[in-house]
mmCIF file of C-alpha atoms in Angstrom:
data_model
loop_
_atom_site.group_PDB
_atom_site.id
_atom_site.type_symbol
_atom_site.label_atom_id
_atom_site.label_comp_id
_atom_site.label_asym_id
_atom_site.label_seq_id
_atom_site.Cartn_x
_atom_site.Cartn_y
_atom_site.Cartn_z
ATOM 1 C CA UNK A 1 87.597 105.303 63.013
ATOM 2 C CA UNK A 2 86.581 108.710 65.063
ATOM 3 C CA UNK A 3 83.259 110.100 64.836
ATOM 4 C CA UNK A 4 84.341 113.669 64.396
ATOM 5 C CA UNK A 5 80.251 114.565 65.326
ATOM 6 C CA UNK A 6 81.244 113.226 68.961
ATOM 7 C CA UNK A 7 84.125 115.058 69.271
ATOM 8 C CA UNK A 8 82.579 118.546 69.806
ATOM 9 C CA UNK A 9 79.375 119.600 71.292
ATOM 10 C CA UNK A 10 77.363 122.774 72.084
ATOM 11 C CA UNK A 11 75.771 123.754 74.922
ATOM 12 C CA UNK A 12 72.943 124.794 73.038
ATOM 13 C CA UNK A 13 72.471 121.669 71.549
ATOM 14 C CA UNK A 14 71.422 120.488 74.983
ATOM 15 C CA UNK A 15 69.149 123.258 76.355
ATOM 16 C CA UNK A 16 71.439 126.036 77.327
ATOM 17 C CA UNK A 17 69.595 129.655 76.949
ATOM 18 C CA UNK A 18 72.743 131.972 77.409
ATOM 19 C CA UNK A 19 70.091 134.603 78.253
ATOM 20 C CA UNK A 20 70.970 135.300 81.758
ATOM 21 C CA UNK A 21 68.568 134.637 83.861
ATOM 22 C CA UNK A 22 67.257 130.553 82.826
ATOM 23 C CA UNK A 23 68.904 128.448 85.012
ATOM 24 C CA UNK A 24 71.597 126.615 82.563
ATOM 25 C CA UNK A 25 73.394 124.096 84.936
ATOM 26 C CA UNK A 26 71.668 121.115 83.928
ATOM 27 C CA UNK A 27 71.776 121.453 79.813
ATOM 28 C CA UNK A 28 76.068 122.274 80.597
ATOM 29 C CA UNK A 29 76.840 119.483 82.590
ATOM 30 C CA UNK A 30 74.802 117.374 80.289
ATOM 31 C CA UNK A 31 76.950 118.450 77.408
ATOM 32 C CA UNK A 32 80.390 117.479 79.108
ATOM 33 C CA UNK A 33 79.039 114.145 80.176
ATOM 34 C CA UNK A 34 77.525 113.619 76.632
ATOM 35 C CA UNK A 35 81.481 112.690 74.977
ATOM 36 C CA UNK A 36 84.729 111.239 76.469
ATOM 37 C CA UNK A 37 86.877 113.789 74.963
ATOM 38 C CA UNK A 38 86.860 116.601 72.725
ATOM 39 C CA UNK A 39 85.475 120.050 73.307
ATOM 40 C CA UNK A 40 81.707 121.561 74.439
ATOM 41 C CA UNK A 41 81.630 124.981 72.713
ATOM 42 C CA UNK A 42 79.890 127.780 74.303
ATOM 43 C CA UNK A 43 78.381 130.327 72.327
ATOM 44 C CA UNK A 44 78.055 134.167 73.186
ATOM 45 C CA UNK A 45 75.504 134.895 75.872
ATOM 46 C CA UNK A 46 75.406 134.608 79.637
ATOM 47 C CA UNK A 47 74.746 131.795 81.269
ATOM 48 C CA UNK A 48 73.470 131.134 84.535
ATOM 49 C CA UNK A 49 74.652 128.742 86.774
ATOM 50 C CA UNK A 50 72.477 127.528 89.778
ATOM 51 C CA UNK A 51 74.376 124.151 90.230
ATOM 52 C CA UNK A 52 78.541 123.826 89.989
ATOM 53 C CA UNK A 53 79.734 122.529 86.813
ATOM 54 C CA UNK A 54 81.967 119.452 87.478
ATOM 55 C CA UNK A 55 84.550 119.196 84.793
ATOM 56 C CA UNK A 56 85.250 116.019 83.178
ATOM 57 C CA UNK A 57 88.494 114.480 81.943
ATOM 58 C CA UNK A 58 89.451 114.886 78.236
ATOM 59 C CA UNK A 59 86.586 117.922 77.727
ATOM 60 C CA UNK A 60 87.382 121.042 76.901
ATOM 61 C CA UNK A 61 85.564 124.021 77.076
ATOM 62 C CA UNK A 62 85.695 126.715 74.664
ATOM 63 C CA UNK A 63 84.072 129.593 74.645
ATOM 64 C CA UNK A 64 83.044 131.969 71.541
ATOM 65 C CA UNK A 65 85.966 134.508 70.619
ATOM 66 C CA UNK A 66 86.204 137.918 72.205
ATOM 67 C CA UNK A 67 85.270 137.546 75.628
ATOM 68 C CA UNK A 68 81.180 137.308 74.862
ATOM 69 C CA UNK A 69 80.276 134.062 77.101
ATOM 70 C CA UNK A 70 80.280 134.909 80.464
ATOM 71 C CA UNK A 71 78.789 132.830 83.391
ATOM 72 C CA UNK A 72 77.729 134.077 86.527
ATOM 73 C CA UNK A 73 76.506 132.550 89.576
ATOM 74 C CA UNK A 74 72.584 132.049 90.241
ATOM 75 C CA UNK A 75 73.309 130.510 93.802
ATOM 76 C CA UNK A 76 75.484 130.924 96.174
ATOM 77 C CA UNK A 77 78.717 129.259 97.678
ATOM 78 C CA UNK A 78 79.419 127.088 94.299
ATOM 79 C CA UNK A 79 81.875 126.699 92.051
ATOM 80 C CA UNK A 80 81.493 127.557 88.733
ATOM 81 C CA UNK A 81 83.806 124.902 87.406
ATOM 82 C CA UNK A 82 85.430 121.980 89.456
ATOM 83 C CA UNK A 83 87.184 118.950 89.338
ATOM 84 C CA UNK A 84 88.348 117.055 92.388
ATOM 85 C CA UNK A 85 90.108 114.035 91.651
ATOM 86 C CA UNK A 86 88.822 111.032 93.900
ATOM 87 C CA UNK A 87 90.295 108.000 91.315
ATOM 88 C CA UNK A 88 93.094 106.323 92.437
ATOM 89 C CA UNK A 89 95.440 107.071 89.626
ATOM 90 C CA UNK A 90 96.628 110.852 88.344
ATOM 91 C CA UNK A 91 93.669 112.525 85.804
ATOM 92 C CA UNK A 92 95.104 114.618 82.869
ATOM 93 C CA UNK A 93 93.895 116.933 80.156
ATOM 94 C CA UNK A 94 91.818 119.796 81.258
ATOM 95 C CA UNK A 95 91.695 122.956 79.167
ATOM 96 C CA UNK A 96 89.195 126.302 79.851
ATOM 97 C CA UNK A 97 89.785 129.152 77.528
ATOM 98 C CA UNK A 98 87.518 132.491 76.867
ATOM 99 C CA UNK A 99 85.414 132.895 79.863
ATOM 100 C CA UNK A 100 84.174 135.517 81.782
ATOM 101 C CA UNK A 101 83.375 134.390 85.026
ATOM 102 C CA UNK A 102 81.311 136.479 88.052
ATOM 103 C CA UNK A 103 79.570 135.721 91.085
ATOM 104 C CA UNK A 104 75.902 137.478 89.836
ATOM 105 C CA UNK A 105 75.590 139.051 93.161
ATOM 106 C CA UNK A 106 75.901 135.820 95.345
ATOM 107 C CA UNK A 107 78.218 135.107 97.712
ATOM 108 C CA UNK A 108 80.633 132.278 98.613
ATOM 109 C CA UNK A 109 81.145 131.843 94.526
ATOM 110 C CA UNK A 110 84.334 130.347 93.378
ATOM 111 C CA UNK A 111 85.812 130.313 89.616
ATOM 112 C CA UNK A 112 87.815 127.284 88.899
ATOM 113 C CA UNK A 113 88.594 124.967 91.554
ATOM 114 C CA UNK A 114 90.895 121.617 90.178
ATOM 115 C CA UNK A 115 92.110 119.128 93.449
ATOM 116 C CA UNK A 116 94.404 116.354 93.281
ATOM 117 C CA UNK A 117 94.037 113.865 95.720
ATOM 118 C CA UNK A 118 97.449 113.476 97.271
ATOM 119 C CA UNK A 119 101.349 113.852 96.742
ATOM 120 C CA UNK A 120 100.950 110.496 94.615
ATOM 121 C CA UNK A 121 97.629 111.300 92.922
ATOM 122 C CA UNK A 122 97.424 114.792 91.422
ATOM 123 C CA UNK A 123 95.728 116.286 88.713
ATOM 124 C CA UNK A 124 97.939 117.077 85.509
ATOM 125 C CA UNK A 125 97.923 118.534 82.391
ATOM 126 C CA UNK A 126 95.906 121.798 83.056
ATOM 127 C CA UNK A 127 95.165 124.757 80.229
ATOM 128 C CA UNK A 128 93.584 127.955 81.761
ATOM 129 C CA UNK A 129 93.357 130.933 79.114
ATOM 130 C CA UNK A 130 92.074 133.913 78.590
ATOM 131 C CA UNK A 131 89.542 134.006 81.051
ATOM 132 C CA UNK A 132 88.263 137.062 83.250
ATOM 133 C CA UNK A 133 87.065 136.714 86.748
ATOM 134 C CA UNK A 134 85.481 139.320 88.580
ATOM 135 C CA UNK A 135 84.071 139.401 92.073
ATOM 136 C CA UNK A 136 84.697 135.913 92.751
ATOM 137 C CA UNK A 137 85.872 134.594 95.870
ATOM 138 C CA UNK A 138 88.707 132.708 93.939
ATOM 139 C CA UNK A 139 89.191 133.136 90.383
ATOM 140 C CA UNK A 140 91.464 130.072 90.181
ATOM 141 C CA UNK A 141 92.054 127.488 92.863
ATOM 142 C CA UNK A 142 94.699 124.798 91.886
ATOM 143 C CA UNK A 143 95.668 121.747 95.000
ATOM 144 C CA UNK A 144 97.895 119.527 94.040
ATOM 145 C CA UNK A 145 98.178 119.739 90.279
ATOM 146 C CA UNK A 146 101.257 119.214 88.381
ATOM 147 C CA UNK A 147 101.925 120.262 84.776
ATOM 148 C CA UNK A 148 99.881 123.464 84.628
ATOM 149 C CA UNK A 149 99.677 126.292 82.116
ATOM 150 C CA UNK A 150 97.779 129.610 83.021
ATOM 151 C CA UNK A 151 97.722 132.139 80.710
ATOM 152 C CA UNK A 152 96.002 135.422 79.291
ATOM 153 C CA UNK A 153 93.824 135.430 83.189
ATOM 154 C CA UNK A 154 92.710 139.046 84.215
ATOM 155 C CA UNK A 155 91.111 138.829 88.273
ATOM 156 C CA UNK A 156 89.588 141.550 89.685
ATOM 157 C CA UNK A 157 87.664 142.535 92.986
ATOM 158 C CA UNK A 158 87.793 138.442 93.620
ATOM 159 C CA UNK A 159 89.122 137.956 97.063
ATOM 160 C CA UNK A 160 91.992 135.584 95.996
ATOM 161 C CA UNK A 161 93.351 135.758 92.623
ATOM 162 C CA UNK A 162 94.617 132.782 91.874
ATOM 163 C CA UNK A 163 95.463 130.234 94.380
ATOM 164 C CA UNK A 164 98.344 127.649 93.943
ATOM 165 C CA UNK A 165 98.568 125.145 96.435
ATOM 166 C CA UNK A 166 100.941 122.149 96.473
ATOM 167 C CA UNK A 167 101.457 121.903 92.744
ATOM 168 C CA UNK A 168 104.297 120.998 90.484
ATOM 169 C CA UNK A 169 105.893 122.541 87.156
ATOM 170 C CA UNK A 170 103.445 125.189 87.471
ATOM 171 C CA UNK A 171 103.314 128.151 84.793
ATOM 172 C CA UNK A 172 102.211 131.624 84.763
ATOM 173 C CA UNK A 173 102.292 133.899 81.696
ATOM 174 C CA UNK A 174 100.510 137.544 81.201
ATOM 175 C CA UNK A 175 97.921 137.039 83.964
ATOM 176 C CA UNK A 176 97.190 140.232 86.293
ATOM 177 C CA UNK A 177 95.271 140.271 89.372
ATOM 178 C CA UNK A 178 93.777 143.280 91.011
ATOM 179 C CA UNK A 179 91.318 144.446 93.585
#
């Protein structure tokens, strides 16, 4: 039987302010380590990030409807979000939806960055919606991925858009980027 309570967390359930300016790195990746699938809800604030979020396998992250989460960068030259797959077999199931994303005034600040490992390895199974990035270096950065939606983005004054690199079955609906 599934323990529906360890299906879906919130980030405020493990420290995250949302206020802007405490640092809320720790209390987020502490939520996506805390289950082996299911989704880590965000609700509306701003959140800070110091420290790159690395994204985990089977964890979704959701944030509250109408574009009210945001998280901008308290450091720079990280990545918001990242995955880079190191295992020697392909990783599946990521999904990001409802984000705004911005680099807080620091430079060097990436959005989403998701690597496979090689030709044989890759990443698959990817969900990116309706998430805004603005001022990033990168909004998205996909490297070897395969079986990849991307949906509902909006990217502007970021210095790349969205970056596709050596991926596969690859899918792009109702996403504008702009400087």
């Amino acid at each position: 039987e599934v323990d529906a309570s360890k299906l879906y967390v919130n980030v405020k359930d493990f420290g995250a302010i949302g206020d802007g300016s405490a640092n809320d790195s720790t209390a987020i990746q502490n939520a996506i380590n805390s289950i082996s699938r299911g989704a880590v809800y965000f609700p509306a604030g701003s959140y800070k990030i110091n420290t790159g979020i690395i994204l985990k396998q089977g964890v979704a992250l959701i944030a509250s409807s109408g574009k009210q989460t945001g998280l901008f960068a308290g450091s720079d030259n990280i990545d918001i979000f990242s995955y880079t797959n190191t295992s020697a077999e392909t990783t599946t199931s990521f999904y990001i939806s409802g984000f705004q994303m911005g680099s807080g005034g620091k430079s060097g600040v990436g959005g989403i960055k998701i690597f496979g490992k090689d030709n044989a390895v890759r990443v698959s199974s990817i969900r990116l919606n309706d998430t805004h990035f603005i001022g990033l270096k990168y909004g998205i950065s996909l490297h070897l991925t395969a079986n990849s939606f991307i949906s509902g983005i909006f990217s502007s004054g970021c210095t790349d858009g969205i970056i596709i690199d050596r991926c596969s079955d690859t899918s792009l609906v109702n996403c504008k980027v702009q400087n």
